[in-house]
Structures are given as C-alpha cells and as structure tokens.
Short mmCIF file of C-alpha atoms in Angstrom, two decimals:
data_model
loop_
_atom_site.label_atom_id
_atom_site.label_comp_id
_atom_site.label_asym_id
_atom_site.label_seq_id
_atom_site.Cartn_x
_atom_site.Cartn_y
_atom_site.Cartn_z
CA MET A 1 -9.82 -39.01 -0.21
CA SER A 2 -7.14 -39.60 2.63
CA ASP A 3 -4.23 -39.72 0.03
CA ALA A 4 -5.88 -36.26 -1.42
CA LEU A 5 -5.68 -35.01 2.28
CA GLN A 6 -2.20 -36.06 3.00
CA SER A 7 -0.95 -34.79 0.14
CA LEU A 8 -2.17 -31.29 0.86
CA SER A 9 -1.23 -31.36 4.47
CA ASP A 10 2.08 -32.10 2.85
CA ALA A 11 2.09 -29.84 0.59
CA LEU A 12 1.47 -26.96 2.95
CA ALA A 13 3.77 -28.34 5.73
CA ALA A 14 6.23 -27.75 2.64
CA ALA A 15 5.55 -24.48 2.39
CA VAL A 16 5.77 -23.58 5.27
CA GLU A 17 9.39 -24.74 5.76
CA ASN A 18 10.48 -23.14 2.36
CA ALA A 19 9.02 -20.03 3.66
CA SER A 20 10.24 -20.13 7.57
CA VAL A 21 13.91 -20.05 6.38
CA GLY A 22 13.72 -16.02 5.79
CA ILE A 23 11.41 -15.28 8.89
CA VAL A 24 12.87 -13.23 11.94
CA ARG A 25 11.80 -12.32 15.11
CA VAL A 26 12.03 -8.23 15.80
CA GLU A 27 12.10 -7.37 19.52
CA GLY A 28 11.75 -3.74 19.19
CA ARG A 29 9.18 -3.13 22.02
CA ARG A 30 8.68 -4.04 26.15
CA ARG A 31 5.81 -6.45 25.02
CA LEU A 32 6.26 -9.65 23.13
CA PRO A 33 8.26 -9.52 19.49
CA GLY A 34 6.77 -9.43 16.39
CA THR A 35 8.04 -10.60 12.79
CA GLY A 36 10.30 -9.50 10.17
CA ILE A 37 10.57 -10.69 6.83
CA VAL A 38 14.43 -11.00 5.51
CA TRP A 39 14.14 -9.17 2.16
CA SER A 40 17.37 -9.39 1.45
CA SER A 41 20.79 -10.74 1.19
CA GLU A 42 22.46 -7.62 2.28
CA GLY A 43 20.56 -8.00 5.91
CA VAL A 44 17.65 -6.06 5.33
CA ILE A 45 14.77 -6.74 6.98
CA VAL A 46 10.92 -5.58 6.35
CA THR A 47 8.41 -5.64 9.15
CA ALA A 48 5.44 -3.58 10.86
CA HIS A 49 6.18 -0.21 11.97
CA HIS A 50 3.29 -0.71 14.89
CA ILE A 51 6.13 -3.11 16.27
CA VAL A 52 9.21 -1.02 16.01
CA GLU A 53 8.24 0.89 19.35
CA ARG A 54 12.19 2.47 19.85
CA ASN A 55 14.50 3.81 17.13
CA GLU A 56 17.69 1.78 18.69
CA ASN A 57 18.41 -1.28 20.89
CA ILE A 58 16.60 -3.46 17.99
CA GLN A 59 17.38 -7.02 18.39
CA ILE A 60 16.88 -9.79 15.62
CA GLY A 61 16.26 -13.29 16.03
CA LEU A 62 17.62 -14.92 13.25
CA PRO A 63 17.39 -18.67 12.19
CA GLY A 64 19.46 -20.63 14.50
CA GLU A 65 18.59 -18.37 17.26
CA VAL A 66 21.26 -16.17 16.87
CA ILE A 67 20.49 -12.60 18.35
CA ALA A 68 22.09 -9.67 16.36
CA PRO A 69 21.46 -5.81 16.76
CA ALA A 70 19.34 -3.74 13.87
CA ARG A 71 19.04 -0.52 12.67
CA LEU A 72 16.45 1.27 11.96
CA ILE A 73 16.55 2.63 7.84
CA GLY A 74 13.09 3.81 7.91
CA ARG A 75 9.73 3.87 9.02
CA ASP A 76 5.56 4.97 7.00
CA PRO A 77 3.16 4.60 9.43
CA ASN A 78 0.45 5.28 7.14
CA THR A 79 0.86 1.73 5.71
CA ASP A 80 2.45 0.62 8.77
CA LEU A 81 5.59 -0.87 7.01
CA ALA A 82 9.28 -0.35 8.43
CA VAL A 83 12.39 -1.61 7.28
CA LEU A 84 15.58 -2.75 9.40
CA LYS A 85 19.22 -3.49 8.71
CA VAL A 86 21.18 -6.27 10.11
CA GLU A 87 25.37 -6.57 9.86
CA ALA A 88 24.79 -10.21 10.65
CA SER A 89 25.03 -12.65 7.91
CA THR A 90 21.18 -13.13 6.68
CA THR A 91 19.41 -16.34 5.36
CA PRO A 92 18.90 -16.13 1.56
CA PRO A 93 15.94 -14.03 1.44
CA VAL A 94 12.16 -15.48 1.06
CA TRP A 95 10.63 -12.16 -0.15
CA ALA A 96 12.78 -12.77 -3.15
CA GLY A 97 12.39 -16.27 -3.32
CA GLY A 98 8.12 -15.66 -3.51
CA SER A 99 6.17 -13.38 -6.11
CA ASP A 100 2.98 -12.45 -6.70
CA GLY A 101 2.44 -16.03 -8.45
CA ASN A 102 -1.58 -16.58 -10.09
CA GLU A 103 -4.49 -14.40 -9.31
CA LEU A 104 -5.08 -14.76 -5.62
CA LYS A 105 -9.09 -15.46 -5.41
CA VAL A 106 -11.49 -15.35 -2.46
CA GLY A 107 -11.17 -18.99 -1.34
CA HIS A 108 -7.66 -19.61 -1.52
CA LEU A 109 -5.94 -21.01 1.06
CA VAL A 110 -3.58 -19.24 2.52
CA LEU A 111 -1.09 -19.46 5.38
CA ALA A 112 0.65 -16.54 8.20
CA LEU A 113 3.63 -17.38 9.47
CA GLY A 114 4.97 -15.72 12.64
CA ARG A 115 8.10 -16.15 15.09
CA PRO A 116 7.55 -14.34 18.41
CA GLY A 117 9.29 -17.06 19.78
CA THR A 118 12.36 -19.03 18.41
CA GLN A 119 10.30 -21.11 16.05
CA VAL A 120 7.92 -20.67 13.20
CA GLN A 121 4.51 -20.68 14.00
CA ALA A 122 1.19 -21.00 11.38
CA THR A 123 -2.31 -20.75 11.05
CA LEU A 124 -4.15 -21.72 7.92
CA GLY A 125 -7.24 -20.03 6.37
CA VAL A 126 -8.64 -19.01 3.42
CA VAL A 127 -9.11 -15.21 1.72
CA SER A 128 -12.32 -14.16 2.28
CA LYS A 129 -12.21 -10.42 0.57
CA ILE A 130 -10.08 -9.29 -1.84
CA SER A 131 -10.28 -5.41 -3.73
CA GLU A 132 -11.07 -6.34 -7.65
CA PRO A 133 -8.28 -6.34 -9.98
CA GLU A 134 -7.69 -2.58 -11.43
CA GLU A 135 -9.20 -3.11 -15.19
CA ASP A 136 -12.03 -4.31 -13.80
CA ARG A 137 -12.23 -1.46 -11.42
CA LYS A 138 -11.63 1.03 -14.33
CA ARG A 139 -14.30 -0.57 -16.50
CA LYS A 140 -17.13 0.39 -13.77
CA ARG A 141 -16.05 3.82 -13.36
CA VAL A 142 -15.98 5.42 -17.04
CA ARG A 143 -16.26 3.95 -20.58
CA VAL A 144 -13.21 4.48 -22.45
CA GLU A 145 -13.68 5.19 -26.44
CA GLY A 146 -11.23 5.36 -28.68
CA HIS A 147 -8.23 4.78 -26.62
CA GLY A 148 -6.54 1.91 -24.92
CA PRO A 149 -5.05 1.36 -21.61
CA GLY A 150 -2.42 3.25 -20.60
CA ARG A 151 0.49 2.14 -17.44
CA HIS A 152 -1.96 3.65 -14.35
CA GLY A 153 -5.04 4.01 -16.55
CA GLY A 154 -7.13 4.68 -19.62
CA HIS A 155 -7.67 7.49 -21.54
CA GLY A 156 -10.25 9.94 -21.85
CA PRO A 157 -11.83 13.09 -23.59
CA GLY A 158 -9.31 15.77 -24.34
CA GLY A 159 -6.15 12.83 -23.81
CA ARG A 160 -6.67 13.23 -20.09
CA ARG A 161 -6.28 10.27 -17.82
CA TRP A 162 -9.02 8.04 -15.11
CA MET A 163 -7.41 6.25 -12.31
CA TRP A 164 -7.79 2.89 -12.16
CA TYR A 165 -7.87 2.50 -8.27
CA ALA A 166 -10.10 5.01 -7.74
CA GLU A 167 -13.21 2.98 -6.22
CA ALA A 168 -10.72 0.68 -4.33
CA GLU A 169 -11.76 -0.65 -0.62
CA MET A 170 -9.08 2.09 1.06
CA PHE A 171 -7.57 1.55 4.62
CA GLY A 172 -6.34 4.77 5.11
CA SER A 173 -4.64 5.79 2.01
CA ILE A 174 -2.44 2.36 1.57
CA GLY A 175 -4.55 1.16 -1.07
CA PRO A 176 -6.43 -2.24 -1.61
CA VAL A 177 -6.22 -4.89 1.09
CA ILE A 178 -6.32 -8.63 1.31
CA GLN A 179 -8.51 -10.18 4.60
CA THR A 180 -8.76 -13.55 5.63
CA ASP A 181 -9.93 -15.26 8.04
CA VAL A 182 -6.60 -16.34 9.65
CA VAL A 183 -6.19 -16.27 13.15
CA MET A 184 -3.21 -13.90 13.91
CA TYR A 185 -2.04 -15.11 17.08
CA PRO A 186 0.49 -12.48 19.10
CA GLY A 187 3.24 -11.77 17.74
CA PHE A 188 2.63 -12.28 13.94
CA SER A 189 2.41 -8.71 12.44
CA GLY A 190 4.90 -7.92 10.48
CA GLY A 191 4.83 -12.02 9.18
CA PRO A 192 3.93 -12.82 5.39
CA LEU A 193 1.42 -14.36 4.08
CA VAL A 194 1.90 -17.39 1.91
CA ASP A 195 -0.25 -19.26 -0.53
CA ALA A 196 -0.19 -22.93 -1.09
CA SER A 197 2.92 -22.71 -3.35
CA GLY A 198 5.01 -21.05 -0.61
CA ALA A 199 4.59 -17.70 -2.42
CA VAL A 200 4.71 -14.80 -0.27
CA ARG A 201 1.67 -12.32 -1.31
CA GLY A 202 2.13 -9.84 1.27
CA LEU A 203 2.63 -9.13 4.84
CA ASN A 204 0.64 -9.30 8.02
CA THR A 205 -0.84 -5.86 9.85
CA SER A 206 -2.93 -5.90 12.93
CA ALA A 207 -2.52 -2.40 13.35
CA LEU A 208 -4.33 -1.13 10.15
CA ALA A 209 -8.06 -1.77 10.44
CA GLN A 210 -9.74 -2.11 14.40
CA GLY A 211 -10.78 -5.32 15.61
CA SER A 212 -8.77 -7.85 12.66
CA SER A 213 -5.98 -8.12 10.79
CA VAL A 214 -5.47 -7.18 7.45
CA THR A 215 -2.32 -8.13 4.62
CA ILE A 216 -0.39 -5.39 2.77
CA PRO A 217 -0.49 -6.94 -0.63
CA ALA A 218 3.23 -7.69 -1.70
CA ALA A 219 3.22 -5.20 -5.07
CA HIS A 220 2.27 -2.24 -2.26
CA VAL A 221 4.93 -3.73 0.04
CA ARG A 222 8.10 -3.94 -2.42
CA SER A 223 6.81 -0.03 -3.37
CA VAL A 224 6.64 1.32 -0.22
CA VAL A 225 9.96 -0.50 0.69
CA ASP A 226 12.37 0.91 -2.18
CA ALA A 227 10.88 4.32 -1.01
CA LEU A 228 12.19 3.78 2.25
CA LEU A 229 15.50 2.57 0.98
CA ALA A 230 15.96 5.41 -1.03
CA HIS A 231 14.78 8.47 1.43
CA GLY A 232 13.86 6.55 4.88
CA LYS A 233 10.41 8.13 4.48
CA VAL A 234 7.42 7.27 1.48
CA LYS A 235 6.99 11.30 0.46
CA ARG A 236 3.13 12.35 0.35
CA GLY A 237 1.97 15.56 -1.34
CA TYR A 238 0.44 18.36 -0.01
CA LEU A 239 -1.89 21.60 -1.12
CA GLY A 240 -3.40 22.63 1.66
CA ILE A 241 -7.27 22.72 1.14
CA GLY A 242 -9.99 21.42 2.04
CA ALA A 243 -12.52 20.32 -0.46
CA GLN A 244 -15.58 18.64 -1.05
CA PRO A 245 -17.33 16.83 -3.93
CA VAL A 246 -19.79 18.80 -6.17
CA ARG A 247 -22.00 17.75 -9.07
CA LEU A 248 -20.41 19.51 -12.22
CA PRO A 249 -22.90 22.04 -14.59
CA SER A 250 -24.38 19.47 -17.51
CA ALA A 251 -22.84 21.42 -19.93
CA LEU A 252 -19.72 20.92 -18.74
CA ALA A 253 -20.14 17.69 -17.66
CA GLU A 254 -20.94 16.14 -20.94
CA GLU A 255 -17.82 18.46 -21.99
CA LEU A 256 -15.70 16.53 -19.84
CA ASP A 257 -17.33 13.29 -19.39
CA GLN A 258 -17.02 14.11 -15.79
CA GLU A 259 -20.14 14.23 -13.13
CA ILE A 260 -18.17 15.39 -10.49
CA GLY A 261 -15.24 17.68 -9.19
CA LEU A 262 -13.98 18.54 -5.94
CA MET A 263 -15.03 22.15 -4.80
CA ILE A 264 -12.36 24.00 -2.67
CA VAL A 265 -14.03 24.96 0.71
CA SER A 266 -10.67 26.02 2.44
CA VAL A 267 -7.23 27.49 1.68
CA GLU A 268 -4.48 26.97 3.96
CA THR A 269 -2.25 30.08 4.35
CA GLY A 270 0.69 29.95 3.22
CA SER A 271 0.01 26.64 1.72
CA PRO A 272 1.01 25.74 -2.02
CA ALA A 273 -2.33 25.91 -3.25
CA GLU A 274 -2.59 29.80 -1.88
CA LYS A 275 0.79 30.55 -3.17
CA SER A 276 -0.87 29.07 -6.82
CA GLY A 277 -3.65 31.30 -6.48
CA LEU A 278 -6.43 28.67 -5.83
CA LEU A 279 -9.27 30.06 -4.71
CA LEU A 280 -12.24 29.30 -2.41
CA GLY A 281 -14.73 27.79 -4.94
CA ASP A 282 -13.00 26.71 -7.35
CA ILE A 283 -13.65 23.29 -8.75
CA VAL A 284 -11.22 20.69 -9.38
CA VAL A 285 -11.37 18.17 -12.23
CA SER A 286 -8.05 17.10 -12.45
CA LEU A 287 -4.15 17.13 -11.54
CA GLY A 288 -1.78 16.64 -14.13
CA GLU A 289 -3.44 13.92 -16.77
CA TYR A 290 -5.73 12.64 -14.15
CA ALA A 291 -9.44 13.67 -13.89
CA VAL A 292 -10.35 13.86 -9.85
CA GLN A 293 -13.67 12.44 -8.45
CA ALA A 294 -12.84 12.02 -4.90
CA ILE A 295 -10.76 13.05 -2.33
CA ASP A 296 -9.26 9.26 -2.20
CA GLU A 297 -8.18 9.94 -5.69
CA LEU A 298 -6.49 13.36 -4.95
CA LEU A 299 -4.72 12.00 -2.09
CA LEU A 300 -3.26 8.69 -4.25
CA LEU A 301 -1.94 11.15 -6.82
CA LEU A 302 -0.30 13.38 -4.52
CA SER A 303 2.57 10.97 -4.12
CA GLY A 304 5.92 9.81 -5.40
CA GLU A 305 7.58 12.10 -7.51
CA LEU A 306 5.45 14.54 -7.55
CA VAL A 307 6.78 15.76 -4.71
CA GLY A 308 8.50 18.96 -4.67
CA ALA A 309 7.67 19.10 -8.83
CA GLU A 310 5.17 21.61 -10.68
CA THR A 311 1.92 19.64 -12.10
CA THR A 312 -1.40 21.42 -13.28
CA VAL A 313 -4.65 21.63 -11.45
CA ARG A 314 -7.18 22.28 -13.96
CA VAL A 315 -10.53 23.82 -12.05
CA VAL A 316 -13.54 25.69 -13.29
CA ARG A 317 -14.00 29.28 -11.86
CA GLY A 318 -16.59 31.04 -12.99
CA GLY A 319 -17.81 28.42 -15.32
CA GLN A 320 -14.71 28.61 -17.23
CA LEU A 321 -11.88 25.87 -17.20
CA ILE A 322 -8.62 27.50 -15.99
CA ASP A 323 -5.06 25.99 -15.50
CA VAL A 324 -3.47 26.77 -12.44
CA THR A 325 0.94 25.90 -11.95
CA VAL A 326 1.25 24.69 -8.68
CA THR A 327 4.41 23.22 -6.99
CA VAL A 328 3.26 20.30 -4.87
CA GLY A 329 4.48 20.68 -0.86
CA GLU A 330 5.29 17.69 0.82
CA ARG A 331 3.06 16.45 4.25
CA GLU A 332 5.25 16.09 7.58
#
C-alpha cells in the first residue's frame, strides 16, 4: 500500500514539475499577481482577463526570476480570457505539450497550478462535475432518424441540424465548464488544471462562478485564443430582438419535429432584425440550418464567421413558415 501511495505521489510531483516550466507570473493589477500559461514559443501568454486590469505596463515573471514586459493582444470578458505577448525568450509552451488526453471523468485526480510568486504552487483535488459529452446531450434532446451526425450535430427533418450542446450547463455564454474541489489560492487564476499525467485540461478562473473557481476546458480555450490572436476579440453576433420560448401548434410541431420556438416580443430600432423585416409575434424556429428552441441556442449560433454574414431565419408568421434573410450584426 505504501509503495502504491509513493508511486502516486511521485507521479503527481512529476506532473507538476513538467508543467511548471511553462507557467508564469502575470503582474497586471495592483493587487496580488495572477498566473499565465506559455502558449507558444513566440512569447504568447494566455491568462485570465480579470487579472489584467490595465492595458499597459504589464510585467511577466518568467521561470528563473526573469521579468519581461508584455503587451496585450486581446481579451474576452465573457470567457475571462486574455492573450499577452512578451518579446523575451520564453520556455517551451506547456499547452502544446499537453492535450485533452483521455476522457476526463468525475473522480479523476487533478492539480491546479499557480505562480503568484517566484515559485510554482500546486493544490490537489478531484473532478466534482463535468458537462456530458456532446453526443449524449444530443440523444437526450431529439431522436434523429435516417441521418448520422454531422460535424456539429445530427440532421433532423428537412435536412436541418440539431445542436448537440443545447442542454449544456451554461456559465454566461462560455459553454460547459469543469468543476473540481481543488482549492484555488489567491493568484491561481489564469493557471492550468492538469491531470495526473501532466496534460493541461483547461484554464482556471475565479471570475465566472460566484463564490467558487471553475475551469474553462482546453478545447474552448483554444478556440477563444485563436480568435483573439486573429482579431484581438471574439466576434459575437446580434439580431436586436427580445424573445421568449413558446409551444408550437401541434400540426406545425409534428411537421418540424420541434415543439418549441422563440416568439419575438421586442425589436430594437435600427437593428438587423428590424432592417430584415422580422416582426413582433414572429416565432423563430431555426437559424440557418440549425433548429432553435432556446435563447442559449440562439446566442451560441450567433458567433464566429456568422457575424457580418447573411443567414436565413425561419419564422412562423400567421400560421405559415416564412424564411427571412438577415445580416447578422456584431454585438459591442
């Protein structure tokens, strides 16, 4: 028994040692510094948005007690992520060395790492809650017949797609998160959550859930960082409507294989919705090729490359299905 515990202890210590070379201190606020992760060998650092309170005079504490100035590349308050760049030579990127690895499960041992001072600190815990895999959520949402899943979802009647992540637990608009019982000490925000093998599973933050810390999964961090590196921000779409879920008439629900739509209860003056001709009382049932039954679904669809592009909003108006072409605006 003692040998097994010693082996586990050695493995965890090795995981911390391997990951610590790519963890830096971020001095971007008056209070205690936070933590950042070396993203690339070109000096890109990923950290938590809320610990970078200023846009200038940001300092990075590299391993070996080297201090280097950093500039802000971009930030996304919705996901509490920020990207910095240092010109000094950095250590090998810890993120590239890690990966999502095997499926992370409730009960798995994980480590939270931080460098609020000159040395890396670590705390140990277990995964306490994690969102279900996308395909499991899809099966709960709708039984798809006659078609296999596509890249983002399964095909429903008429070739429309269903969103797999419709019933994911949401923290704001960031999507699923990992919850653990790990104690996040002050200054740990912006640091990585690593598994027992040392693979980075996400970025820790204390700003997204009141009274506790959560971890943004690695895959979502990558998508946000890619957007920040390309545009300096994450583009999010805007229609300019207020809407509430309503039940569709039985005949229409059977035709669409969809019970719920979003009834428009307000249209903002000068908005993309008004310009396109969407009206009060219209019931939105799909955006593009995706069925829409909840506000969260609509918000998740209005992002990325869809911003600034034309798309089709299918609505029920006067008992008839009507397609309206809308140019998606960008939310400020």
